[in-house]
Short mmCIF file of C-alpha atoms and ligand atoms in Angstrom, two decimals:
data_model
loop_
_atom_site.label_atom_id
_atom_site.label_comp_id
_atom_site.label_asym_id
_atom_site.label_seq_id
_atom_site.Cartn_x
_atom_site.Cartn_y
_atom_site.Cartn_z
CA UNK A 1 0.00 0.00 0.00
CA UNK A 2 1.44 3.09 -1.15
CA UNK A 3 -1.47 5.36 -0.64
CA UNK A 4 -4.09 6.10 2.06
CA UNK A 5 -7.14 7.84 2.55
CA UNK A 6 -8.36 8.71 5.36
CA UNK A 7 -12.20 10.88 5.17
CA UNK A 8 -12.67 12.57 8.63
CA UNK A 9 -16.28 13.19 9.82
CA UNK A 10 -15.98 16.24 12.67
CA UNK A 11 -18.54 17.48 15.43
CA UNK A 12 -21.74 15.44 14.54
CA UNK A 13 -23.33 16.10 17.53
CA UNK A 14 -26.01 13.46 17.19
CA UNK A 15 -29.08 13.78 19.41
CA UNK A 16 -32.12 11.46 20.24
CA UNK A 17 -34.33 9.89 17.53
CA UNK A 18 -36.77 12.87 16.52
CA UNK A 19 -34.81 15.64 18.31
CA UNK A 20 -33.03 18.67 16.98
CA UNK A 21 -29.68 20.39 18.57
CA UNK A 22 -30.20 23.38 20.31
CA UNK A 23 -33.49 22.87 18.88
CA UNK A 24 -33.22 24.11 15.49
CA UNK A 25 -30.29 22.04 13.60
CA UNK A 26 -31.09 18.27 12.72
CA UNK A 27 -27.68 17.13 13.39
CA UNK A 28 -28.80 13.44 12.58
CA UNK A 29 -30.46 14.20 9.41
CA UNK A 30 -26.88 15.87 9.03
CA UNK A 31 -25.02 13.22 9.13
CA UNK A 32 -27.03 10.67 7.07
CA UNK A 33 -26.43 13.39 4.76
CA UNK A 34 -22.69 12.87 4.76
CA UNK A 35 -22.71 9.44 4.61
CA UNK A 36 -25.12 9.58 1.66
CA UNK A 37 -22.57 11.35 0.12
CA UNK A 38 -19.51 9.50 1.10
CA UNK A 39 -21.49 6.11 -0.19
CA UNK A 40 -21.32 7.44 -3.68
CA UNK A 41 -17.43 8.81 -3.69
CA UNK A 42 -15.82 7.34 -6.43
CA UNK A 43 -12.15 6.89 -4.62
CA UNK A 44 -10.97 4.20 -2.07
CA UNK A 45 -11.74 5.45 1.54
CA UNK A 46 -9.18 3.22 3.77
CA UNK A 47 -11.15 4.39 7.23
CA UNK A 48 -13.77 6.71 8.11
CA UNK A 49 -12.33 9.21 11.86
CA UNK A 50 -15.21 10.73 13.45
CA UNK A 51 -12.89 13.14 15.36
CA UNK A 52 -14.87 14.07 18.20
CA UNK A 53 -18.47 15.46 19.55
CA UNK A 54 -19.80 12.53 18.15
CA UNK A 55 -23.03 12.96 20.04
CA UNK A 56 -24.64 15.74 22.54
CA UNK A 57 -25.22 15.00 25.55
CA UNK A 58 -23.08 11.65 25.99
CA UNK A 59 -25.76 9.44 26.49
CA UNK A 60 -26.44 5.95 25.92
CA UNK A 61 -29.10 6.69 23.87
CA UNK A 62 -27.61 9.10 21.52
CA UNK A 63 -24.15 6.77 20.80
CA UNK A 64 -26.85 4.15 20.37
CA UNK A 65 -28.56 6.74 17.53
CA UNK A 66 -25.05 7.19 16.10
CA UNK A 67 -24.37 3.36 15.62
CA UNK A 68 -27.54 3.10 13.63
CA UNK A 69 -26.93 6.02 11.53
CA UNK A 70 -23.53 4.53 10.86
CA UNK A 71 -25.37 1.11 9.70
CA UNK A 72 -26.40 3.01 6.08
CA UNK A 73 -22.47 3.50 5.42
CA UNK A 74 -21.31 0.97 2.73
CA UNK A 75 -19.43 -1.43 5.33
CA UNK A 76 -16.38 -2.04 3.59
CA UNK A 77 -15.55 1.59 4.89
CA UNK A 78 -13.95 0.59 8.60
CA UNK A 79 -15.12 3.52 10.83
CA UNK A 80 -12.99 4.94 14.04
CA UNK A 81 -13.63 7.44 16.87
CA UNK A 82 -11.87 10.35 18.88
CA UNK A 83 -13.57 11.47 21.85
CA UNK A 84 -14.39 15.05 21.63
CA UNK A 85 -15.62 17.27 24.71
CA UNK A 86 -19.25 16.42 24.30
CA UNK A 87 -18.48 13.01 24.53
CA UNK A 88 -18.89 10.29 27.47
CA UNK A 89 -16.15 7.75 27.33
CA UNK A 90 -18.27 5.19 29.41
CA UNK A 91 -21.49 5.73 27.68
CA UNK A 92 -18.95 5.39 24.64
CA UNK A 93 -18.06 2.16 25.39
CA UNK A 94 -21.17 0.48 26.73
CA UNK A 95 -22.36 1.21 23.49
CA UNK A 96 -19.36 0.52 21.16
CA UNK A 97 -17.54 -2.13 23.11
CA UNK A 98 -15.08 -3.24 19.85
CA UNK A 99 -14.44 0.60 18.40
CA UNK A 100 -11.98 -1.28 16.54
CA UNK A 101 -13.79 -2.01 13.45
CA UNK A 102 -13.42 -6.00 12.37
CA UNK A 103 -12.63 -4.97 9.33
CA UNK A 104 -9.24 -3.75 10.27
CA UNK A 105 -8.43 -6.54 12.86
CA UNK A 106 -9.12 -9.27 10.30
CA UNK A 107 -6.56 -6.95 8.08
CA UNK A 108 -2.96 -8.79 7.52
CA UNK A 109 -2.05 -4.53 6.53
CA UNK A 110 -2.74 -2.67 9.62
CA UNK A 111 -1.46 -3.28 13.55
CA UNK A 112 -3.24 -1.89 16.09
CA UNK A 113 -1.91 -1.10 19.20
CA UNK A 114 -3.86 1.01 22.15
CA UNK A 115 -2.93 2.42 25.71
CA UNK A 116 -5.06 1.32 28.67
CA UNK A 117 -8.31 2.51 29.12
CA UNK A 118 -7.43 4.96 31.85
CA UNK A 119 -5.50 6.89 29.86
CA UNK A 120 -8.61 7.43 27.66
CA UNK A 121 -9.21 6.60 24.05
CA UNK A 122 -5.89 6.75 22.57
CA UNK A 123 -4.57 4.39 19.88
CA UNK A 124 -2.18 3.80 17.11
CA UNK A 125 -3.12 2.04 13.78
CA UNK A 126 -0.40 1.66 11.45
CA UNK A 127 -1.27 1.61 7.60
CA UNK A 128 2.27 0.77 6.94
CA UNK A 129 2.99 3.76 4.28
CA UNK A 130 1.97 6.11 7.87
CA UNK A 131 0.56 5.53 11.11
CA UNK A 132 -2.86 7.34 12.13
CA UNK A 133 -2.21 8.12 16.05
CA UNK A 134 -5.19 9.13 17.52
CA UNK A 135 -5.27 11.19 21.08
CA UNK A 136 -7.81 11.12 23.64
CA UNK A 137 -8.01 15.33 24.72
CA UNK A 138 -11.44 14.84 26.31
CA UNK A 139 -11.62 15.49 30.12
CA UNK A 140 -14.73 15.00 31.69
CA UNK A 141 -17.63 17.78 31.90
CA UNK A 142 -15.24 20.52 31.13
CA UNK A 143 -15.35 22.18 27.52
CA UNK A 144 -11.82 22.58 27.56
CA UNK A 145 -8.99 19.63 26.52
CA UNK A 146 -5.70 18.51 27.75
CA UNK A 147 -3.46 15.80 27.31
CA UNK A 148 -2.71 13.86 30.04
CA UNK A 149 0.72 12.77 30.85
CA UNK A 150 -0.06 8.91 31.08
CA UNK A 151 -0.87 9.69 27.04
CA UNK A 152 1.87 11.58 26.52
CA UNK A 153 3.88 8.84 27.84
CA UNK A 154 2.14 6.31 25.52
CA UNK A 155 2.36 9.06 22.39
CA UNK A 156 6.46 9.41 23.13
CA UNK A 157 6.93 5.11 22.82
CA UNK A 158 4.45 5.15 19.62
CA UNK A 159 6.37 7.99 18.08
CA UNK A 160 9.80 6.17 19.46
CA UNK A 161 9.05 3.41 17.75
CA UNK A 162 8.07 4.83 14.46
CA UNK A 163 9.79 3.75 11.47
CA UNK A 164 7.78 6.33 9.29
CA UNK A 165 7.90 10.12 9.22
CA UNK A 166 5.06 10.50 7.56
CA UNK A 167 2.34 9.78 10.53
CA UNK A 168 -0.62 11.85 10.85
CA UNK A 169 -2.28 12.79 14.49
CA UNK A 170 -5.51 13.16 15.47
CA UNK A 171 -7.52 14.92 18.39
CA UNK A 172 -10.46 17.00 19.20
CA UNK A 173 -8.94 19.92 20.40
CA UNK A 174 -6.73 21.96 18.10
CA UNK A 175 -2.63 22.48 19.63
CA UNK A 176 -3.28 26.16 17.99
CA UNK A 177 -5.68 28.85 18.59
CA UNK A 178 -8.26 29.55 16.13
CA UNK A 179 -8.92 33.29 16.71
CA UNK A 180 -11.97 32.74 17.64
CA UNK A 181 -12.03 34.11 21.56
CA UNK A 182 -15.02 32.23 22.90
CA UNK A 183 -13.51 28.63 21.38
CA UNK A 184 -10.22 29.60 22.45
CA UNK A 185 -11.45 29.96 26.16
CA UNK A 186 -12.11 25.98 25.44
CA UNK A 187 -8.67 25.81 23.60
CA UNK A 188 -6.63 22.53 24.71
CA UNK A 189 -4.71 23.28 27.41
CA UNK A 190 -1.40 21.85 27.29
CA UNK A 191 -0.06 22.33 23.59
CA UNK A 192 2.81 22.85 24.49
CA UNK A 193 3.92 19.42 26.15
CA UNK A 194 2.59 17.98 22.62
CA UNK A 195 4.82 20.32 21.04
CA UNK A 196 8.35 19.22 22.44
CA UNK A 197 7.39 15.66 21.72
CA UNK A 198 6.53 16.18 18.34
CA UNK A 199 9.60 18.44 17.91
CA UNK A 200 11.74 15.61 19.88
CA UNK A 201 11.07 13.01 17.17
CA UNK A 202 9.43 15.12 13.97
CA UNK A 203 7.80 12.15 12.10
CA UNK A 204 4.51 13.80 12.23
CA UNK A 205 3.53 15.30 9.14
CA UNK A 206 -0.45 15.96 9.57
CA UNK A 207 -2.28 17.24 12.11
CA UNK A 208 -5.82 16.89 11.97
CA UNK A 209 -8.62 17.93 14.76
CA UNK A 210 -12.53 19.33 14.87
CA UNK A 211 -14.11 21.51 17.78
CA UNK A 212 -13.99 24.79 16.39
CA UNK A 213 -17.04 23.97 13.75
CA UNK A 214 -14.81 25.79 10.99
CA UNK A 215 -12.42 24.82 8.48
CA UNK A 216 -8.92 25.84 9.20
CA UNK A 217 -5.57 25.65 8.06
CA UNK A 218 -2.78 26.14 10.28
CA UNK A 219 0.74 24.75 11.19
CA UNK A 220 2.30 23.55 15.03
CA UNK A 221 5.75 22.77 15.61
CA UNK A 222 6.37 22.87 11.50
CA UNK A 223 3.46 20.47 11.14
CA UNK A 224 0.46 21.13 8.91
CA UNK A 225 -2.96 21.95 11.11
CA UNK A 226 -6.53 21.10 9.49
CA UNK A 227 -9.27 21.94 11.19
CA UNK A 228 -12.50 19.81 10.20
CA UNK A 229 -15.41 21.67 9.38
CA UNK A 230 -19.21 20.24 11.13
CA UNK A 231 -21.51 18.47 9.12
CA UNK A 232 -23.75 20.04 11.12
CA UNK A 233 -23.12 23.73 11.29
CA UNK A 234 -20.52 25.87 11.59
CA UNK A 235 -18.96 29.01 13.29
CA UNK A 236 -17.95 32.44 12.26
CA UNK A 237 -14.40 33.61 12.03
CA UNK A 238 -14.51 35.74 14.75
CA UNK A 239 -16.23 35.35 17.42
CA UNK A 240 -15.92 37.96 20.21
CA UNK A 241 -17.26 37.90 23.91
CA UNK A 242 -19.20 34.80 25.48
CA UNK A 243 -21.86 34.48 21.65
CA UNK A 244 -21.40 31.26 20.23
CA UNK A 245 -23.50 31.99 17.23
CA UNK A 246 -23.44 29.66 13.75
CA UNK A 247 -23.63 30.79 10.75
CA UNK A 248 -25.48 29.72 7.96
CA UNK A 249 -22.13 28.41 5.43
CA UNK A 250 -22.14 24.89 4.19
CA UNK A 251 -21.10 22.18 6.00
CA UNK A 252 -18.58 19.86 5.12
CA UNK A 253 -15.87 16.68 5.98
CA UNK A 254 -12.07 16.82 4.75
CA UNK A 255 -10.37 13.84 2.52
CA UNK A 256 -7.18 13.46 3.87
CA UNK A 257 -4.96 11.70 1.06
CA UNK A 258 -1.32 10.51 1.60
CA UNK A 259 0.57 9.64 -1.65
CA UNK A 260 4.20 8.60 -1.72
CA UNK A 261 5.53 10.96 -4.24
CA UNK A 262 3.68 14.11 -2.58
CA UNK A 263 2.96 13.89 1.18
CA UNK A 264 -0.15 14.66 2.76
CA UNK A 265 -3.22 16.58 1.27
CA UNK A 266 -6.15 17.53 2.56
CA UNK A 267 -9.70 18.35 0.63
CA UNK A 268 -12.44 20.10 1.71
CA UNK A 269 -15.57 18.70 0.52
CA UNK A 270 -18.69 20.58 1.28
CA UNK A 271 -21.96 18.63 1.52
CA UNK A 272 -24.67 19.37 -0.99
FE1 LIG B 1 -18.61 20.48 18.54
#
């Protein structure tokens, strides 16, 4: 496998059967939307990364919701999660016990590794041409994110280990400020510890994350940012003060594609 792609489904925010977020989006309509879309792409998708704020509230109910949205995808497409602020990693898991799809453990071309459970959802899957290394910046009823040191311990003998350069991260909160004050009052909290690991071993070459509700292109420690857009709605620019208020742009998901000869790219695809 010289190639991957790797589509990356942000901020879905899925409610109840029949309920709307904040009472006027219909985030689940939203995101049977997407995958309407992504059924009919006409490239290889190696793995589908919902990267976070995958439902509401955090309740059973809702991840329960999510798993039968994610039934229409075509199921060759293997589908993985980040844990996102909005998120409830034991509701999570009483409701997705094996997040690792069996599509990718039955795989001969991926290995899977994962740090223990306290240490949140982290874990490493490596396509071979790059490993996808995806962090667990969640903490617990707080908006904000950090990463803990038990996963920056794990994240330092992943990236150790590595015998690619060409890895691409993944977490919820951006490392890098988005301008917008009220989501940077959220911001993660610790980008700097991230930072001097990734600088220690630079064989990260993508950085990918959600939260903000914006598309975003940025760089942290000489690393390409992209910030995934909702499907669901997004933010403005700027926002100033404590107003969190959407506007009405087009949502969208980004393609991330890694080819040999070029590196990483990343495509914004808006959602009709
Ligand atoms: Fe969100």
């Amino acid at each position: 496998m010289d190639e991957l792609c790797i589509v990356q489904i942000s901020d879905t925010h899925v409610c109840p059967p029949g309920q709307l977020l904040k009472n006027k989006f219909d985030s689940n309509h939203a995101l049977e939307r997407a995958i309407n879309q992504l059924n009919i792409e006409e490239y290889k998708i190696d793995c589908l990364l919902l990267s976070g704020d995958m439902v509401e509230r955090g309740t059973q109910e809702e991840y329960s919701h999510l798993k039968q949205i994610l039934k229409r995808l075509n199921q060759n497409i293997p589908v993985l999660f980040c844990l996102g602020n909005h998120d409830d990693m034991e509701s999570f898991f009483q409701v997705f016990p094996n997040y690792f799809p069996d599509l990718l453990k039955e795989s001969s071309a991926v290995i899977l590794s994962c740090s223990d459970k306290e240490s949140g959802l982290n874990y490493c899957i490596d396509f071979h041409v790059a490993k996808l290394i995806v962090l667990d910046s969640s903490i617990k009823e707080t908006g904000w994110g950090e990463v803990s040191k038990s996963t920056l311990d794990w994240l330092e003998k992943i990236l150790s280990d590595s015998a690619t350069d060409t890895n691409i991260l993944a977490l919820h909160h951006p490392p890098v400020p988005s301008l917008s004050q009220v989501m940077d009052t959220i911001a993660l909290k610790n980008p700097e510890d991230l930072e001097d690991l990734l600088l220690s071993y630079r064989n990260v070459r993508l950085i990918v994350c959600g939260h903000v509700h914006r598309t975003i292109f940025s760089s942290f420690a000489g690393i390409q940012v992209a910030f995934c857009p909702s499907v669901v709605f997004q933010y403005p620019i700027y926002m100033t003060g404590d107003r969190k208020t959407p506007t009405n742009e087009q949502p969208g998901f980004h393609v991330h594609k890694y080819v040999k000869e070029i590196g990483w790219s990343t495509h914004l695809r808006l959602i009709a």
